[in-house]
Amino acid sequence: MQSLDHLINKNGDPDILIDSFNEKYKRYAIWDYSDCIYLDRTGFYLNGNILEGDFENLFREILTKWKEDQKNQEIAAVGFMSYEFKDYIYKHLDFDKKKYNDFPLLWFCKPKKIIEYSLDNSNINNTESILDVVNDILPLNEYKSKIDKIKSYLKNGDVYQINFTDKKILNSTQNSSFKLYSMLRTLAQPQEGVFIKNKDFDILSLSPESFVKVKNRKIQTSPIKGTRPFSKNLNENKKLKFQLQNSEKDKAEHLMIVDLLRNDLGKICKMNSVKVEDLYKIKSFKTINHMVSKVIGKLNSNVDELDIIHALFPGGSITGAPKESAMKIIDELENKPRNIYTGSLGYIKPNGDMSFNISIRTLLRYNNKYEYGIGGGIVWDSNETDEWNEAQQKSKILEPLF
């Protein structure tokens, strides 16, 4: 199998990457796509032409056709749901219309040239200063007032946990978003990486978190909730991991989300098939330690891809619990759309297997700027300064390029 560098030398920069530094996962480079669908606030489009009819029926028809067209390929469809796709799923909730923009709620394409590539553990020796922060996340005093508001909701019993987020706005002197992704991937070594280049936007996702994986009708979601910094000093990192493993606060936050996801999977899985594995497992990534669990189940025979998205989206780890109450409060507190951040990127195979990430640690080039969302779960005993510092810790993967 060829390396990514070899494929780039031969074919040029790819338009899409399904990327991972996990040896067990497959990696695909994609050049060009033949069809593209997207849903935005004005309607549902195929190759730029608006379609008349019910979105869900149309989506299913197109996906079925793509799966047939691609039956001899590895992938039938690649794409994403932005966080605001929740507005479509939860139509009964009255979300803030002032935050509407042109970014797609859902976007998928049918890829043309797909080549699997080998895991390349190359390291970048020269990191250039090519990113500049134009607007940072809220200053600590404003952040504290947001947390106080969240705690008033927690005190009233409206929610148990809220995932509050903000974003950094950045400029880059690197004109090629793929070259920027190439630099970042060697620094971050993403488990669930995705790169998509499009005339209207580029997405550079270095996510460590899996939203959903389906293989042979078995479904798995792996929520991340609980964070400590990563230290290159082995003894120091062992202490940080021990702290996280034994933090009652982090375990309580984590269990809330695991329970939420067990409930979500229960809507689409066979009776008594939903199980939790590796509860409170601590995993180390390049700049951060996380608490991760695995929730698995066996899908009911009549469940398809859109049913899965309906049941699980958006991921519980990036909303809070209960999900609907949390989303309403997030909508009130956050003054701009999240766009792709905390949405989900991934692919669907011709046989219906699928793999999607939670789009955290993700850069979006949109309207001539890059945006990078960061956030965390807030509970009653959250310390505002600790949470603000944790949010900043989640942009550490970008720092070598500042």
Short mmCIF file of C-alpha atoms in Angstrom, two decimals:
data_model
loop_
_atom_site.label_atom_id
_atom_site.label_comp_id
_atom_site.label_asym_id
_atom_site.label_seq_id
_atom_site.Cartn_x
_atom_site.Cartn_y
_atom_site.Cartn_z
CA MET A 1 0.00 0.00 0.00
CA GLN A 2 1.29 3.45 -0.92
CA SER A 3 2.04 6.28 1.49
CA LEU A 4 0.09 9.52 1.37
CA ASP A 5 3.21 11.43 0.24
CA HIS A 6 3.69 9.04 -2.67
CA LEU A 7 0.05 9.44 -3.74
CA ILE A 8 0.31 13.24 -3.55
CA ASN A 9 3.48 13.24 -5.67
CA LYS A 10 1.61 11.18 -8.28
CA ASN A 11 -1.90 12.69 -8.18
CA GLY A 12 -1.57 16.13 -6.54
CA ASP A 13 -3.24 17.26 -3.32
CA PRO A 14 -6.45 15.34 -2.58
CA ASP A 15 -9.82 17.05 -2.21
CA ILE A 16 -10.85 14.82 0.69
CA LEU A 17 -8.98 12.73 3.27
CA ILE A 18 -10.41 10.14 5.64
CA ASP A 19 -7.45 10.20 7.98
CA SER A 20 -6.36 8.38 11.14
CA PHE A 21 -3.24 7.56 13.12
CA ASN A 22 -5.02 4.54 14.61
CA GLU A 23 -3.41 1.45 13.07
CA LYS A 24 -6.75 -0.41 13.13
CA TYR A 25 -8.53 2.15 10.94
CA LYS A 26 -8.45 2.53 7.16
CA ARG A 27 -7.36 5.77 5.52
CA TYR A 28 -8.58 7.05 2.15
CA ALA A 29 -7.46 9.85 -0.16
CA ILE A 30 -10.10 11.12 -2.59
CA TRP A 31 -9.74 13.21 -5.72
CA ASP A 32 -12.86 14.89 -7.11
CA TYR A 33 -16.51 13.95 -6.75
CA SER A 34 -19.28 13.58 -9.32
CA ASP A 35 -22.44 14.55 -7.40
CA CYS A 36 -23.04 16.77 -4.38
CA ILE A 37 -26.11 17.28 -2.19
CA TYR A 38 -26.63 19.85 0.53
CA LEU A 39 -29.37 21.13 2.77
CA ASP A 40 -29.39 24.78 3.83
CA ARG A 41 -31.98 27.27 5.10
CA THR A 42 -33.40 27.71 1.57
CA GLY A 43 -33.89 24.06 0.61
CA PHE A 44 -32.29 20.78 -0.50
CA TYR A 45 -29.98 20.86 -3.53
CA LEU A 46 -28.41 18.33 -5.92
CA ASN A 47 -25.47 19.72 -7.90
CA GLY A 48 -26.67 23.27 -7.24
CA ASN A 49 -30.26 22.65 -8.35
CA ILE A 50 -33.04 22.83 -5.77
CA LEU A 51 -35.10 19.65 -5.40
CA GLU A 52 -38.85 19.62 -4.82
CA GLY A 53 -40.22 17.13 -2.33
CA ASP A 54 -39.61 15.75 1.14
CA PHE A 55 -35.95 16.06 2.19
CA GLU A 56 -35.81 12.68 3.94
CA ASN A 57 -37.33 10.75 1.03
CA LEU A 58 -35.04 12.52 -1.44
CA PHE A 59 -31.95 11.92 0.72
CA ARG A 60 -32.74 8.22 1.01
CA GLU A 61 -33.35 7.90 -2.76
CA ILE A 62 -30.08 9.63 -3.65
CA LEU A 63 -28.06 7.68 -1.08
CA THR A 64 -29.54 4.38 -2.34
CA LYS A 65 -28.54 5.31 -5.90
CA TRP A 66 -25.03 6.33 -4.84
CA LYS A 67 -24.58 3.04 -2.96
CA GLU A 68 -25.55 1.15 -6.12
CA ASP A 69 -23.30 3.35 -8.31
CA GLN A 70 -20.38 2.82 -5.93
CA LYS A 71 -20.92 -0.90 -5.21
CA ASN A 72 -17.40 -1.71 -6.43
CA GLN A 73 -15.84 1.18 -4.49
CA GLU A 74 -14.89 1.50 -0.84
CA ILE A 75 -17.07 4.56 -0.19
CA ALA A 76 -20.52 5.61 -1.42
CA ALA A 77 -20.78 9.04 0.25
CA VAL A 78 -18.58 11.44 2.23
CA GLY A 79 -19.86 14.48 4.07
CA PHE A 80 -21.09 16.08 7.24
CA MET A 81 -23.88 17.40 9.39
CA SER A 82 -23.16 20.80 10.90
CA TYR A 83 -24.21 21.33 14.52
CA GLU A 84 -27.15 23.42 13.24
CA PHE A 85 -28.61 20.34 11.52
CA LYS A 86 -30.21 19.95 14.97
CA ASP A 87 -32.62 22.71 13.84
CA TYR A 88 -33.98 20.27 11.25
CA ILE A 89 -34.14 17.25 13.58
CA TYR A 90 -35.66 19.20 16.48
CA LYS A 91 -38.12 21.30 14.47
CA HIS A 92 -40.40 21.60 17.51
CA LEU A 93 -37.78 23.68 19.35
CA ASP A 94 -37.72 27.40 18.60
CA PHE A 95 -34.02 28.10 17.95
CA ASP A 96 -32.67 31.63 17.46
CA LYS A 97 -33.17 32.63 13.81
CA LYS A 98 -30.71 35.55 14.14
CA LYS A 99 -27.86 33.03 13.98
CA TYR A 100 -28.92 31.69 10.56
CA ASN A 101 -26.22 31.80 7.89
CA ASP A 102 -25.42 30.19 4.51
CA PHE A 103 -23.29 27.34 5.86
CA PRO A 104 -24.82 23.94 4.93
CA LEU A 105 -26.80 22.08 7.58
CA LEU A 106 -25.89 18.85 5.75
CA TRP A 107 -23.48 18.23 2.85
CA PHE A 108 -22.53 14.98 1.08
CA CYS A 109 -20.74 14.06 -2.14
CA LYS A 110 -20.23 10.90 -4.22
CA PRO A 111 -16.44 10.51 -4.54
CA LYS A 112 -14.70 9.68 -7.82
CA LYS A 113 -11.11 8.52 -7.30
CA ILE A 114 -10.60 6.74 -3.95
CA ILE A 115 -7.23 5.28 -2.92
CA GLU A 116 -6.41 3.73 0.45
CA TYR A 117 -3.07 4.82 1.89
CA SER A 118 -0.75 3.49 4.58
CA LEU A 119 -0.19 4.98 8.02
CA ASP A 120 2.68 7.42 7.84
CA ASN A 121 4.29 8.39 11.14
CA SER A 122 6.47 11.09 9.62
CA ASN A 123 7.25 14.10 11.80
CA ILE A 124 7.41 17.73 10.71
CA ASN A 125 10.77 19.22 11.56
CA ASN A 126 10.03 22.83 10.60
CA THR A 127 6.81 24.31 11.97
CA GLU A 128 6.20 27.74 10.50
CA SER A 129 4.40 30.64 12.16
CA ILE A 130 1.44 30.68 9.78
CA LEU A 131 -1.58 31.17 12.08
CA ASP A 132 -2.56 34.44 13.71
CA VAL A 133 -5.40 34.80 16.24
CA VAL A 134 -7.72 37.64 15.18
CA ASN A 135 -10.35 37.09 17.89
CA ASP A 136 -9.86 34.88 20.93
CA ILE A 137 -12.51 33.18 23.04
CA LEU A 138 -14.33 35.25 25.67
CA PRO A 139 -12.07 36.83 28.30
CA LEU A 140 -12.24 35.18 31.71
CA ASN A 141 -14.61 37.74 33.32
CA GLU A 142 -17.20 37.36 30.51
CA TYR A 143 -16.74 33.60 30.54
CA LYS A 144 -17.47 33.59 34.29
CA SER A 145 -20.77 35.44 33.76
CA LYS A 146 -21.82 32.78 31.22
CA ILE A 147 -20.94 30.02 33.70
CA ASP A 148 -22.95 31.79 36.42
CA LYS A 149 -25.96 31.79 34.08
CA ILE A 150 -25.47 28.07 33.40
CA LYS A 151 -25.29 27.40 37.15
CA SER A 152 -28.62 29.14 37.66
CA TYR A 153 -30.17 26.65 35.22
CA LEU A 154 -28.40 23.79 36.99
CA LYS A 155 -29.66 25.01 40.37
CA ASN A 156 -33.23 25.15 39.05
CA GLY A 157 -32.94 21.54 37.85
CA ASP A 158 -33.47 22.46 34.17
CA VAL A 159 -30.32 20.52 33.17
CA TYR A 160 -27.56 18.40 34.75
CA GLN A 161 -24.79 19.52 32.40
CA ILE A 162 -24.25 22.08 29.62
CA ASN A 163 -21.52 21.96 26.98
CA PHE A 164 -20.62 25.63 26.56
CA THR A 165 -18.44 26.63 23.59
CA ASP A 166 -16.82 29.62 21.92
CA LYS A 167 -14.43 29.99 19.01
CA LYS A 168 -11.12 31.51 17.99
CA ILE A 169 -11.03 33.38 14.66
CA LEU A 170 -7.72 33.06 12.82
CA ASN A 171 -5.88 34.22 9.72
CA SER A 172 -3.37 32.02 7.93
CA THR A 173 -0.47 32.97 5.68
CA GLN A 174 -0.59 29.44 4.22
CA ASN A 175 -2.78 29.65 1.09
CA SER A 176 -3.19 25.89 0.80
CA SER A 177 -5.61 24.50 3.37
CA PHE A 178 -4.33 20.99 2.58
CA LYS A 179 -0.73 21.97 3.39
CA LEU A 180 -2.00 23.47 6.66
CA TYR A 181 -3.85 20.23 7.41
CA SER A 182 -0.70 18.23 6.55
CA MET A 183 1.30 20.21 9.13
CA LEU A 184 -1.39 19.87 11.79
CA ARG A 185 -1.99 16.13 11.26
CA THR A 186 1.63 15.30 12.07
CA LEU A 187 1.41 17.43 15.22
CA ALA A 188 -1.99 16.17 16.39
CA GLN A 189 -1.99 12.62 14.93
CA PRO A 190 -5.80 12.51 14.83
CA GLN A 191 -7.76 9.34 15.52
CA GLU A 192 -10.79 10.56 13.54
CA GLY A 193 -9.31 13.04 11.07
CA VAL A 194 -11.18 14.36 8.02
CA PHE A 195 -10.15 16.95 5.43
CA ILE A 196 -12.64 18.36 2.90
CA LYS A 197 -11.81 21.05 0.34
CA ASN A 198 -14.67 22.83 -1.39
CA LYS A 199 -15.02 26.10 -3.33
CA ASP A 200 -17.14 27.57 -0.50
CA PHE A 201 -15.35 26.15 2.57
CA ASP A 202 -12.50 23.92 3.73
CA ILE A 203 -12.73 21.68 6.80
CA LEU A 204 -9.61 20.49 8.66
CA SER A 205 -10.74 18.12 11.40
CA LEU A 206 -8.19 16.64 13.81
CA SER A 207 -10.81 15.02 16.01
CA PRO A 208 -10.00 12.42 18.67
CA GLU A 209 -13.69 11.52 19.14
CA SER A 210 -15.89 9.01 17.32
CA PHE A 211 -19.57 9.92 16.94
CA VAL A 212 -20.74 6.63 15.44
CA LYS A 213 -19.33 3.54 13.76
CA VAL A 214 -21.53 0.89 12.15
CA LYS A 215 -20.19 -2.43 10.89
CA ASN A 216 -22.35 -5.45 10.01
CA ARG A 217 -25.34 -3.85 11.78
CA LYS A 218 -23.38 -3.41 15.02
CA ILE A 219 -23.23 0.19 16.21
CA GLN A 220 -20.74 1.90 18.51
CA THR A 221 -20.36 5.41 19.89
CA SER A 222 -17.39 6.53 21.99
CA PRO A 223 -18.09 9.68 24.02
CA ILE A 224 -15.26 11.83 25.36
CA LYS A 225 -15.95 13.74 28.57
CA GLY A 226 -13.17 14.60 31.02
CA THR A 227 -9.87 16.31 30.24
CA ARG A 228 -6.39 16.86 31.64
CA PRO A 229 -3.31 18.34 29.94
CA PHE A 230 -0.76 15.95 28.43
CA SER A 231 2.86 16.00 29.61
CA LYS A 232 5.82 14.58 27.68
CA ASN A 233 7.32 13.73 31.08
CA LEU A 234 6.10 10.16 31.67
CA ASN A 235 5.87 10.47 35.45
CA GLU A 236 4.07 13.80 35.26
CA ASN A 237 1.63 12.44 32.67
CA LYS A 238 0.99 9.38 34.84
CA LYS A 239 -0.02 11.75 37.67
CA LEU A 240 -2.32 13.73 35.35
CA LYS A 241 -3.99 10.52 34.13
CA PHE A 242 -4.37 9.30 37.73
CA GLN A 243 -6.01 12.63 38.68
CA LEU A 244 -8.52 12.26 35.84
CA GLN A 245 -9.18 8.58 36.54
CA ASN A 246 -10.00 9.37 40.17
CA SER A 247 -11.91 12.63 39.70
CA GLU A 248 -15.44 12.14 41.02
CA LYS A 249 -16.53 15.34 39.22
CA ASP A 250 -15.24 14.13 35.83
CA LYS A 251 -16.68 10.64 36.31
CA ALA A 252 -20.09 12.08 37.23
CA GLU A 253 -20.06 14.31 34.11
CA HIS A 254 -18.95 11.38 31.98
CA LEU A 255 -21.61 9.01 33.30
CA MET A 256 -24.38 11.53 32.51
CA ILE A 257 -23.35 11.46 28.84
CA VAL A 258 -22.89 7.67 28.75
CA ASP A 259 -26.44 7.28 30.12
CA LEU A 260 -27.77 9.75 27.55
CA LEU A 261 -26.13 7.77 24.72
CA ARG A 262 -27.41 4.46 26.06
CA ASN A 263 -30.88 5.98 25.84
CA ASP A 264 -30.24 7.30 22.29
CA LEU A 265 -29.00 3.89 21.09
CA GLY A 266 -31.97 2.21 22.76
CA LYS A 267 -34.27 3.96 20.24
CA ILE A 268 -32.74 2.11 17.26
CA CYS A 269 -31.19 -1.08 18.72
CA LYS A 270 -32.52 -4.52 19.51
CA MET A 271 -33.90 -5.06 23.00
CA ASN A 272 -31.19 -5.71 25.63
CA SER A 273 -28.37 -5.33 23.06
CA VAL A 274 -27.07 -1.93 24.31
CA LYS A 275 -24.00 -2.34 26.51
CA VAL A 276 -21.23 -0.13 27.94
CA GLU A 277 -17.60 -1.18 27.55
CA ASP A 278 -14.38 0.37 28.91
CA LEU A 279 -16.24 2.78 31.20
CA TYR A 280 -14.01 5.71 32.33
CA LYS A 281 -11.04 4.59 30.22
CA ILE A 282 -8.23 7.20 30.08
CA LYS A 283 -6.64 7.75 26.67
CA SER A 284 -3.63 9.93 25.89
CA PHE A 285 -3.49 12.05 22.75
CA LYS A 286 -0.70 14.31 21.51
CA THR A 287 -1.56 17.34 23.67
CA ILE A 288 -4.30 16.12 25.99
CA ASN A 289 -5.61 13.24 28.15
CA HIS A 290 -9.29 12.31 27.85
CA MET A 291 -11.79 10.03 29.59
CA VAL A 292 -13.48 7.83 26.96
CA SER A 293 -16.12 5.07 27.13
CA LYS A 294 -17.70 2.86 24.50
CA VAL A 295 -21.45 2.27 24.09
CA ILE A 296 -22.43 -0.54 21.70
CA GLY A 297 -25.60 -2.15 20.37
CA LYS A 298 -27.17 -4.20 17.55
CA LEU A 299 -29.34 -2.23 15.15
CA ASN A 300 -32.97 -3.10 14.50
CA SER A 301 -33.42 -4.54 11.01
CA ASN A 302 -35.46 -1.59 9.69
CA VAL A 303 -33.00 1.14 10.77
CA ASP A 304 -31.09 3.05 8.07
CA GLU A 305 -28.43 5.79 8.04
CA LEU A 306 -30.87 8.66 8.45
CA ASP A 307 -32.61 6.89 11.35
CA ILE A 308 -29.22 6.59 13.09
CA ILE A 309 -28.50 10.30 12.60
CA HIS A 310 -31.98 11.19 13.85
CA ALA A 311 -31.54 9.10 17.01
CA LEU A 312 -28.02 10.23 17.94
CA PHE A 313 -27.41 13.70 16.49
CA PRO A 314 -26.06 15.94 17.85
CA GLY A 315 -23.72 13.91 20.04
CA GLY A 316 -24.54 14.05 23.75
CA SER A 317 -20.95 14.85 24.72
CA ILE A 318 -21.19 18.24 22.97
CA THR A 319 -24.68 19.27 24.16
CA GLY A 320 -25.11 18.18 27.76
CA ALA A 321 -28.03 16.44 29.42
CA PRO A 322 -30.96 16.23 29.04
CA LYS A 323 -30.22 16.92 25.37
CA GLU A 324 -33.22 19.05 24.37
CA SER A 325 -33.05 21.29 27.45
CA ALA A 326 -29.29 21.65 27.01
CA MET A 327 -29.62 22.68 23.35
CA LYS A 328 -32.21 25.35 24.20
CA ILE A 329 -29.90 26.85 26.85
CA ILE A 330 -26.87 26.66 24.53
CA ASP A 331 -28.90 28.52 21.92
CA GLU A 332 -29.55 31.30 24.41
CA LEU A 333 -25.95 31.54 25.70
CA GLU A 334 -23.88 31.20 22.52
CA ASN A 335 -24.16 34.25 20.28
CA LYS A 336 -22.94 32.70 17.01
CA PRO A 337 -23.54 29.47 15.08
CA ARG A 338 -21.15 26.60 15.71
CA ASN A 339 -21.18 25.58 12.00
CA ILE A 340 -19.15 22.38 11.56
CA TYR A 341 -17.77 22.55 15.12
CA THR A 342 -19.43 19.80 17.22
CA GLY A 343 -21.20 18.57 14.11
CA SER A 344 -20.09 15.33 12.50
CA LEU A 345 -17.88 14.38 9.52
CA GLY A 346 -17.53 10.96 7.95
CA TYR A 347 -18.46 8.46 5.27
CA ILE A 348 -20.98 5.77 4.32
CA LYS A 349 -19.99 2.56 2.52
CA PRO A 350 -22.05 0.88 -0.22
CA ASN A 351 -23.11 -1.87 2.25
CA GLY A 352 -24.36 0.68 4.81
CA ASP A 353 -21.37 0.56 7.17
CA MET A 354 -20.51 4.06 8.33
CA SER A 355 -17.98 6.02 10.36
CA PHE A 356 -18.43 9.60 11.61
CA ASN A 357 -16.49 11.75 14.06
CA ILE A 358 -17.56 14.43 16.50
CA SER A 359 -16.06 17.51 14.85
CA ILE A 360 -13.98 18.89 17.68
CA ARG A 361 -10.35 20.09 17.28
CA THR A 362 -11.58 21.28 13.89
CA LEU A 363 -10.65 24.28 11.74
CA LEU A 364 -13.18 25.67 9.28
CA ARG A 365 -12.16 28.05 6.50
CA TYR A 366 -15.28 30.04 5.75
CA ASN A 367 -15.77 33.63 4.57
CA ASN A 368 -11.99 34.09 4.18
CA LYS A 369 -11.23 33.32 7.85
CA TYR A 370 -10.49 30.21 9.84
CA GLU A 371 -12.58 29.45 12.92
CA TYR A 372 -11.68 26.97 15.64
CA GLY A 373 -14.28 26.07 18.24
CA ILE A 374 -13.45 25.07 21.81
CA GLY A 375 -15.58 24.30 24.84
CA GLY A 376 -16.36 21.92 27.67
CA GLY A 377 -19.01 20.46 29.93
CA ILE A 378 -20.22 22.63 32.82
CA VAL A 379 -21.74 21.09 35.96
CA TRP A 380 -22.65 22.52 39.37
CA ASP A 381 -19.17 22.18 40.90
CA SER A 382 -17.29 23.44 37.81
CA ASN A 383 -14.65 26.09 38.57
CA GLU A 384 -14.85 28.93 36.04
CA THR A 385 -11.09 29.50 35.82
CA ASP A 386 -10.35 25.78 35.47
CA GLU A 387 -12.95 25.48 32.70
CA TRP A 388 -11.57 28.52 30.84
CA ASN A 389 -8.04 27.09 31.08
CA GLU A 390 -9.29 23.69 29.88
CA ALA A 391 -10.92 25.35 26.86
CA GLN A 392 -7.62 27.04 25.99
CA GLN A 393 -5.81 23.70 26.44
CA LYS A 394 -7.92 22.31 23.58
CA SER A 395 -6.23 24.69 21.12
CA LYS A 396 -2.72 23.48 22.07
CA ILE A 397 -2.48 21.51 18.79
CA LEU A 398 -2.46 24.82 16.90
CA GLU A 399 0.14 26.59 19.06
CA PRO A 400 3.27 25.49 17.15
CA LEU A 401 1.87 27.33 14.11
CA PHE A 402 0.98 30.58 15.92
#
